[in-house]
Amino acid sequence: MMDNMTYPVILTLMVPKETKSYRHVYFICFLALYVLILSINIRLVMVIVMEKALHEPMYIFLSYLCVNGVYGASGFYPKILSDLILDSYVISSNMCTLQTFVIYSSLLSEITILTVMAYDRYVAISICKPLDYHSKLTKNTCVKLILFSWIVPNCICITAVLLSNLRPICKYHIDKLYCDNWSVVKLACVSSFVNNVFGYAISVIFFSFIVLIIVSYFKLISACKASLENRKKFCQTCLPHILSLINFTIALLFDIMYSRYGANDIPESLRNFLALELVIVPPVFNPLIYGLNITVVRTRVFTLCVSCASRIFFTENPQLNSVLSLIHAKKNSERVCS
């Protein structure tokens, strides 16, 4: 008889409300969200890469924030889309571990990236000297900061996932649309004391990062009072960062409330909203907030969109294109004759 441990355990996930009636509607909505997340984040990264004026530390960190948003979203949307199209809401223990790691390493990476971006803005505005700023934030420093914001969260997530999965489980249902670490912990037959301690330690560490960001911005606000130029710079570059931080912190609190303290007496629609807040709001609103607030980014994206739209329009309307070409040729001939 073969050992059962050689087979991955199959877990069941929460089934969305009224799936039989609205399964295809849910599929279209989630697909539209995923395409939106991919398009706006990749577009912003492309603009930063192609525009030499944006090859600055702040925009490099912003592009990494967008890549991280795509990475985290890819841990959720392909799975929920396949569940909806197949009408089967199950997941193997190995895939559950992978999904937990991807979503929560992205989550913790976002906190560290926002901390790095706050440091960048603090150095830029408090120094107010471009040469000193670039001497402090060199290319090597930027690479080290990006590596820090990627390695630390991933190491912590690997530890958390291992602690959760190296335990025998007695339950096989996750009351959520996707796998998360605390839901897996609750499946175990043994005490979750070690996981609790580790979880609270991580929460304290990363919430201290958020406090550090808030303190740095209070210092920046007091430093910017004396100069009108600094106030304009603060509103242009720091306001999007503050909005991203507020947006992310609210989503994070919703996730913690749902995972740790969610109860069955809460309406299912509210529970789903709390669960989905984290995988919908930050990856959608981060590129929009920065794209709409930073003039160079907004102008470049608008120009690209207009050129793409005009190219598509003229490709689909060859007659209009030929008429405009004739008008242009006629004007050139009149100019030559005159």
Short mmCIF file of C-alpha atoms in Angstrom, two decimals:
data_model
loop_
_atom_site.label_atom_id
_atom_site.label_comp_id
_atom_site.label_asym_id
_atom_site.label_seq_id
_atom_site.Cartn_x
_atom_site.Cartn_y
_atom_site.Cartn_z
CA MET A 1 0.00 0.00 0.00
CA MET A 2 1.43 3.37 -1.02
CA ASP A 3 1.98 6.06 1.54
CA ASN A 4 -0.72 8.72 1.43
CA MET A 5 1.88 11.39 2.06
CA THR A 6 3.11 10.96 -1.54
CA TYR A 7 -0.14 12.52 -2.79
CA PRO A 8 -0.81 16.27 -2.41
CA VAL A 9 -3.75 17.07 -0.15
CA ILE A 10 -6.72 18.64 -1.94
CA LEU A 11 -8.29 21.65 -0.22
CA THR A 12 -11.63 23.29 -0.99
CA LEU A 13 -12.03 27.06 -1.30
CA MET A 14 -15.02 29.30 -0.67
CA VAL A 15 -17.55 29.22 -3.51
CA PRO A 16 -18.68 32.74 -4.57
CA LYS A 17 -22.29 33.58 -3.80
CA GLU A 18 -24.87 32.61 -6.46
CA THR A 19 -22.16 31.09 -8.65
CA LYS A 20 -24.63 29.13 -10.76
CA SER A 21 -26.41 32.30 -11.88
CA TYR A 22 -23.51 34.78 -12.05
CA ARG A 23 -20.45 32.62 -12.73
CA HIS A 24 -19.84 34.12 -16.18
CA VAL A 25 -20.43 37.65 -14.86
CA TYR A 26 -17.83 37.06 -12.13
CA PHE A 27 -15.43 35.67 -14.75
CA ILE A 28 -15.79 38.75 -16.98
CA CYS A 29 -15.33 41.11 -14.00
CA PHE A 30 -12.20 39.36 -12.72
CA LEU A 31 -10.77 39.08 -16.23
CA ALA A 32 -11.38 42.80 -16.84
CA LEU A 33 -9.68 43.64 -13.52
CA TYR A 34 -6.67 41.45 -14.32
CA VAL A 35 -6.28 42.93 -17.81
CA LEU A 36 -6.61 46.44 -16.31
CA ILE A 37 -3.92 45.69 -13.70
CA LEU A 38 -1.56 44.27 -16.31
CA SER A 39 -2.12 47.08 -18.83
CA ILE A 40 -1.78 50.09 -16.51
CA ASN A 41 1.19 48.71 -14.54
CA ILE A 42 3.10 47.50 -17.61
CA ARG A 43 2.33 50.76 -19.44
CA LEU A 44 3.74 52.81 -16.56
CA VAL A 45 6.89 50.66 -16.41
CA MET A 46 7.35 51.04 -20.20
CA VAL A 47 7.04 54.82 -19.94
CA ILE A 48 9.67 54.94 -17.18
CA VAL A 49 12.04 52.70 -19.18
CA MET A 50 11.62 54.62 -22.48
CA GLU A 51 11.67 58.17 -21.07
CA LYS A 52 15.22 59.23 -20.16
CA ALA A 53 13.92 62.07 -17.99
CA LEU A 54 12.37 59.44 -15.70
CA HIS A 55 15.62 57.53 -15.09
CA GLU A 56 15.69 58.83 -11.52
CA PRO A 57 15.65 56.85 -8.23
CA MET A 58 12.04 57.78 -7.46
CA TYR A 59 10.76 56.47 -10.80
CA ILE A 60 12.95 53.35 -10.62
CA PHE A 61 11.34 52.52 -7.25
CA LEU A 62 7.92 53.29 -8.75
CA SER A 63 8.53 50.86 -11.62
CA TYR A 64 9.50 48.18 -9.10
CA LEU A 65 6.27 48.90 -7.20
CA CYS A 66 4.31 48.31 -10.43
CA VAL A 67 6.18 45.07 -11.20
CA ASN A 68 5.45 43.90 -7.66
CA GLY A 69 1.76 44.71 -8.16
CA VAL A 70 1.64 42.54 -11.31
CA TYR A 71 3.49 39.75 -9.49
CA GLY A 72 1.03 39.76 -6.57
CA ALA A 73 -2.04 39.96 -8.82
CA SER A 74 -0.75 36.99 -10.83
CA GLY A 75 -0.89 34.91 -7.66
CA PHE A 76 -4.68 35.38 -7.44
CA TYR A 77 -6.39 36.16 -10.76
CA PRO A 78 -5.33 33.16 -12.94
CA LYS A 79 -6.51 30.78 -10.21
CA ILE A 80 -9.90 32.43 -9.61
CA LEU A 81 -10.47 32.66 -13.38
CA SER A 82 -9.76 28.96 -13.83
CA ASP A 83 -12.05 28.15 -10.88
CA LEU A 84 -14.88 30.15 -12.41
CA ILE A 85 -14.49 28.75 -15.91
CA LEU A 86 -14.26 25.14 -14.64
CA ASP A 87 -16.79 25.67 -11.81
CA SER A 88 -14.41 23.82 -9.49
CA TYR A 89 -13.18 25.54 -6.33
CA VAL A 90 -10.40 23.25 -5.15
CA ILE A 91 -6.64 23.61 -4.82
CA SER A 92 -3.80 21.23 -4.03
CA SER A 93 -1.77 21.83 -0.89
CA ASN A 94 1.34 22.55 -3.00
CA MET A 95 -0.45 25.16 -5.13
CA CYS A 96 -1.99 26.63 -1.97
CA THR A 97 1.51 27.05 -0.53
CA LEU A 98 2.69 28.73 -3.75
CA GLN A 99 -0.31 31.08 -3.86
CA THR A 100 0.17 32.03 -0.20
CA PHE A 101 3.84 32.79 -0.81
CA VAL A 102 3.25 34.89 -3.95
CA ILE A 103 0.42 37.00 -2.51
CA TYR A 104 2.05 37.65 0.86
CA SER A 105 5.61 38.16 -0.40
CA SER A 106 4.11 40.80 -2.72
CA LEU A 107 2.24 42.33 0.21
CA LEU A 108 5.32 42.59 2.44
CA SER A 109 7.46 43.77 -0.49
CA GLU A 110 5.02 46.62 -1.06
CA ILE A 111 5.56 47.84 2.51
CA THR A 112 9.34 47.81 2.11
CA ILE A 113 9.13 49.51 -1.32
CA LEU A 114 6.94 52.27 0.13
CA THR A 115 9.50 52.66 2.95
CA VAL A 116 12.34 52.96 0.43
CA MET A 117 10.32 55.50 -1.58
CA ALA A 118 9.70 57.52 1.61
CA TYR A 119 13.46 57.53 2.28
CA ASP A 120 14.08 58.70 -1.29
CA ARG A 121 11.63 61.61 -0.92
CA TYR A 122 13.06 62.52 2.50
CA VAL A 123 16.59 62.71 1.07
CA ALA A 124 15.45 64.63 -2.05
CA ILE A 125 13.43 67.30 -0.24
CA SER A 126 15.46 67.67 2.96
CA ILE A 127 18.76 68.11 1.06
CA CYS A 128 17.33 70.25 -1.79
CA LYS A 129 20.64 69.99 -3.68
CA PRO A 130 20.60 67.75 -6.79
CA LEU A 131 24.34 66.96 -6.61
CA ASP A 132 24.17 65.91 -2.96
CA TYR A 133 20.99 63.92 -3.67
CA HIS A 134 22.60 61.93 -6.49
CA SER A 135 25.76 61.39 -4.44
CA LYS A 136 23.64 59.79 -1.70
CA LEU A 137 21.30 57.81 -3.96
CA THR A 138 23.74 56.37 -6.48
CA LYS A 139 22.91 53.46 -8.80
CA ASN A 140 24.57 51.04 -6.38
CA THR A 141 22.52 52.43 -3.50
CA CYS A 142 19.30 52.07 -5.52
CA VAL A 143 20.15 48.44 -6.38
CA LYS A 144 20.88 47.70 -2.69
CA LEU A 145 17.58 49.28 -1.62
CA ILE A 146 15.63 47.30 -4.23
CA LEU A 147 17.37 44.07 -3.17
CA PHE A 148 16.55 44.87 0.46
CA SER A 149 12.89 45.45 -0.38
CA TRP A 150 12.78 42.09 -2.20
CA ILE A 151 15.02 39.75 -0.16
CA VAL A 152 13.77 40.59 3.36
CA PRO A 153 10.03 40.05 2.64
CA ASN A 154 10.72 36.86 0.66
CA CYS A 155 12.87 35.36 3.44
CA ILE A 156 10.17 36.16 6.00
CA CYS A 157 7.45 34.66 3.78
CA ILE A 158 9.46 31.47 3.21
CA THR A 159 9.79 31.06 6.98
CA ALA A 160 6.09 31.74 7.60
CA VAL A 161 4.98 29.32 4.86
CA LEU A 162 7.31 26.57 6.14
CA LEU A 163 6.00 26.99 9.70
CA SER A 164 2.43 26.68 8.41
CA ASN A 165 2.97 23.71 6.12
CA LEU A 166 5.20 21.50 8.28
CA ARG A 167 2.22 20.68 10.49
CA PRO A 168 -0.40 17.93 10.21
CA ILE A 169 -3.83 19.17 9.11
CA CYS A 170 -7.26 17.94 10.21
CA LYS A 171 -9.46 20.27 8.15
CA TYR A 172 -9.63 20.68 4.39
CA HIS A 173 -11.71 23.81 3.76
CA ILE A 174 -10.40 27.38 3.42
CA ASP A 175 -13.14 29.93 4.01
CA LYS A 176 -11.71 32.37 1.50
CA LEU A 177 -11.50 32.77 -2.28
CA TYR A 178 -7.73 32.22 -2.15
CA CYS A 179 -5.13 30.68 0.17
CA ASP A 180 -3.56 32.80 2.85
CA ASN A 181 -1.15 31.89 5.63
CA TRP A 182 -3.50 32.22 8.58
CA SER A 183 -6.21 30.15 6.86
CA VAL A 184 -3.67 27.34 6.38
CA VAL A 185 -2.60 27.63 10.04
CA LYS A 186 -6.20 27.15 11.16
CA LEU A 187 -6.35 23.80 9.31
CA ALA A 188 -3.72 22.24 11.60
CA CYS A 189 -4.46 19.68 14.30
CA VAL A 190 -1.83 21.05 16.72
CA SER A 191 -1.37 24.32 18.59
CA SER A 192 -0.71 27.45 16.54
CA PHE A 193 1.30 29.19 19.30
CA VAL A 194 4.56 29.41 17.30
CA ASN A 195 2.72 30.70 14.21
CA ASN A 196 0.91 33.28 16.34
CA VAL A 197 4.14 34.58 17.85
CA PHE A 198 5.88 34.71 14.47
CA GLY A 199 2.84 36.38 12.86
CA TYR A 200 2.62 39.08 15.52
CA ALA A 201 6.39 39.67 15.30
CA ILE A 202 6.11 40.20 11.51
CA SER A 203 3.13 42.52 12.03
CA VAL A 204 5.08 44.62 14.56
CA ILE A 205 8.13 44.85 12.26
CA PHE A 206 6.21 45.89 9.17
CA PHE A 207 3.83 48.23 10.97
CA SER A 208 6.95 49.90 12.39
CA PHE A 209 7.93 50.53 8.75
CA ILE A 210 4.58 52.26 8.22
CA VAL A 211 5.13 54.35 11.38
CA LEU A 212 8.61 55.25 10.09
CA ILE A 213 7.09 56.44 6.81
CA ILE A 214 4.51 58.57 8.65
CA VAL A 215 7.18 60.12 10.92
CA SER A 216 9.40 60.94 7.91
CA TYR A 217 6.50 62.72 6.21
CA PHE A 218 5.69 64.75 9.31
CA LYS A 219 9.32 65.90 9.29
CA LEU A 220 9.09 66.71 5.58
CA ILE A 221 5.89 68.72 6.09
CA SER A 222 7.57 70.82 8.79
CA ALA A 223 10.67 71.26 6.59
CA CYS A 224 8.58 72.37 3.57
CA LYS A 225 6.70 75.14 5.38
CA ALA A 226 9.44 77.70 4.85
CA SER A 227 9.78 77.30 1.07
CA LEU A 228 7.08 77.62 -1.59
CA GLU A 229 9.21 75.58 -4.03
CA ASN A 230 9.54 72.75 -1.50
CA ARG A 231 5.78 72.81 -0.86
CA LYS A 232 5.13 72.41 -4.60
CA LYS A 233 7.68 69.59 -4.83
CA PHE A 234 6.08 67.89 -1.81
CA CYS A 235 2.59 68.07 -3.31
CA GLN A 236 3.77 66.80 -6.70
CA THR A 237 5.95 63.86 -5.62
CA CYS A 238 5.00 63.01 -2.04
CA LEU A 239 1.21 63.28 -2.22
CA PRO A 240 0.90 60.22 -4.52
CA HIS A 241 3.09 58.27 -2.10
CA ILE A 242 0.89 59.24 0.87
CA LEU A 243 -2.25 58.24 -1.04
CA SER A 244 -0.64 54.87 -1.93
CA LEU A 245 0.29 54.32 1.71
CA ILE A 246 -3.25 55.12 2.94
CA ASN A 247 -4.75 52.92 0.25
CA PHE A 248 -2.42 50.01 1.09
CA THR A 249 -2.77 50.34 4.88
CA ILE A 250 -6.58 50.22 4.65
CA ALA A 251 -6.38 47.12 2.41
CA LEU A 252 -3.92 45.49 4.83
CA LEU A 253 -6.14 46.19 7.86
CA PHE A 254 -9.12 44.70 6.01
CA ASP A 255 -7.10 41.55 5.28
CA ILE A 256 -5.95 41.20 8.91
CA MET A 257 -9.50 41.74 10.19
CA TYR A 258 -10.82 39.09 7.82
CA SER A 259 -8.06 36.51 8.34
CA ARG A 260 -7.70 36.79 12.10
CA TYR A 261 -11.11 37.87 13.32
CA GLY A 262 -13.50 37.01 10.49
CA ALA A 263 -16.59 35.14 11.66
CA ASN A 264 -19.37 33.20 9.97
CA ASP A 265 -22.01 35.62 11.24
CA ILE A 266 -20.55 38.34 8.97
CA PRO A 267 -22.45 38.51 5.64
CA GLU A 268 -20.69 36.61 2.86
CA SER A 269 -20.61 39.65 0.56
CA LEU A 270 -18.77 41.66 3.23
CA ARG A 271 -16.34 38.79 3.87
CA ASN A 272 -15.56 38.56 0.15
CA PHE A 273 -15.07 42.33 -0.02
CA LEU A 274 -12.60 42.20 2.89
CA ALA A 275 -10.76 39.30 1.25
CA LEU A 276 -10.56 40.89 -2.21
CA GLU A 277 -9.64 44.40 -1.07
CA LEU A 278 -5.95 43.47 -0.87
CA VAL A 279 -5.69 41.95 -4.37
CA ILE A 280 -7.79 44.58 -6.17
CA VAL A 281 -7.25 48.05 -4.72
CA PRO A 282 -3.41 48.48 -4.43
CA PRO A 283 -2.42 47.09 -7.89
CA VAL A 284 -5.16 49.14 -9.59
CA PHE A 285 -4.83 52.44 -7.76
CA ASN A 286 -1.03 52.69 -7.29
CA PRO A 287 -0.23 53.27 -11.01
CA LEU A 288 -3.32 55.47 -11.42
CA ILE A 289 -2.38 57.65 -8.43
CA TYR A 290 1.19 58.17 -9.67
CA GLY A 291 0.25 58.40 -13.34
CA LEU A 292 -2.33 61.13 -12.72
CA ASN A 293 -0.28 63.15 -10.23
CA ILE A 294 3.18 63.20 -11.82
CA THR A 295 3.11 65.55 -14.82
CA VAL A 296 5.88 63.88 -16.84
CA VAL A 297 4.29 60.44 -16.48
CA ARG A 298 0.79 61.74 -17.25
CA THR A 299 1.95 63.59 -20.38
CA ARG A 300 3.96 60.66 -21.69
CA VAL A 301 1.16 58.12 -21.10
CA PHE A 302 -1.40 60.45 -22.71
CA THR A 303 0.84 60.94 -25.77
CA LEU A 304 1.35 57.18 -26.15
CA CYS A 305 -2.39 56.51 -25.81
CA VAL A 306 -3.26 59.16 -28.41
CA SER A 307 -0.66 57.86 -30.89
CA CYS A 308 -1.85 54.25 -30.43
CA ALA A 309 -5.50 55.26 -30.79
CA SER A 310 -4.83 57.31 -33.92
CA ARG A 311 -2.80 54.46 -35.45
CA ILE A 312 -5.63 51.99 -34.81
CA PHE A 313 -8.24 54.47 -36.06
CA PHE A 314 -6.45 55.19 -39.33
CA THR A 315 -5.65 51.49 -39.86
CA GLU A 316 -9.33 50.64 -39.57
CA ASN A 317 -10.34 53.62 -41.78
CA PRO A 318 -8.07 53.54 -44.86
CA GLN A 319 -10.42 55.81 -46.86
CA LEU A 320 -10.11 58.59 -44.26
CA ASN A 321 -6.37 58.10 -44.22
CA SER A 322 -6.15 58.44 -48.03
CA VAL A 323 -8.34 61.59 -47.98
CA LEU A 324 -6.07 63.21 -45.37
CA SER A 325 -3.02 62.26 -47.43
CA LEU A 326 -4.53 63.92 -50.54
CA ILE A 327 -5.32 67.09 -48.56
CA HIS A 328 -1.77 67.15 -47.19
CA ALA A 329 -0.31 66.66 -50.72
CA LYS A 330 -2.54 69.42 -52.12
CA LYS A 331 -1.38 71.86 -49.46
CA ASN A 332 2.26 71.03 -50.22
CA SER A 333 1.73 71.58 -53.98
CA GLU A 334 0.01 74.95 -53.37
CA ARG A 335 2.91 75.97 -51.13
CA VAL A 336 5.41 75.06 -53.90
CA CYS A 337 3.43 76.93 -56.61
CA SER A 338 3.16 80.05 -54.51
#
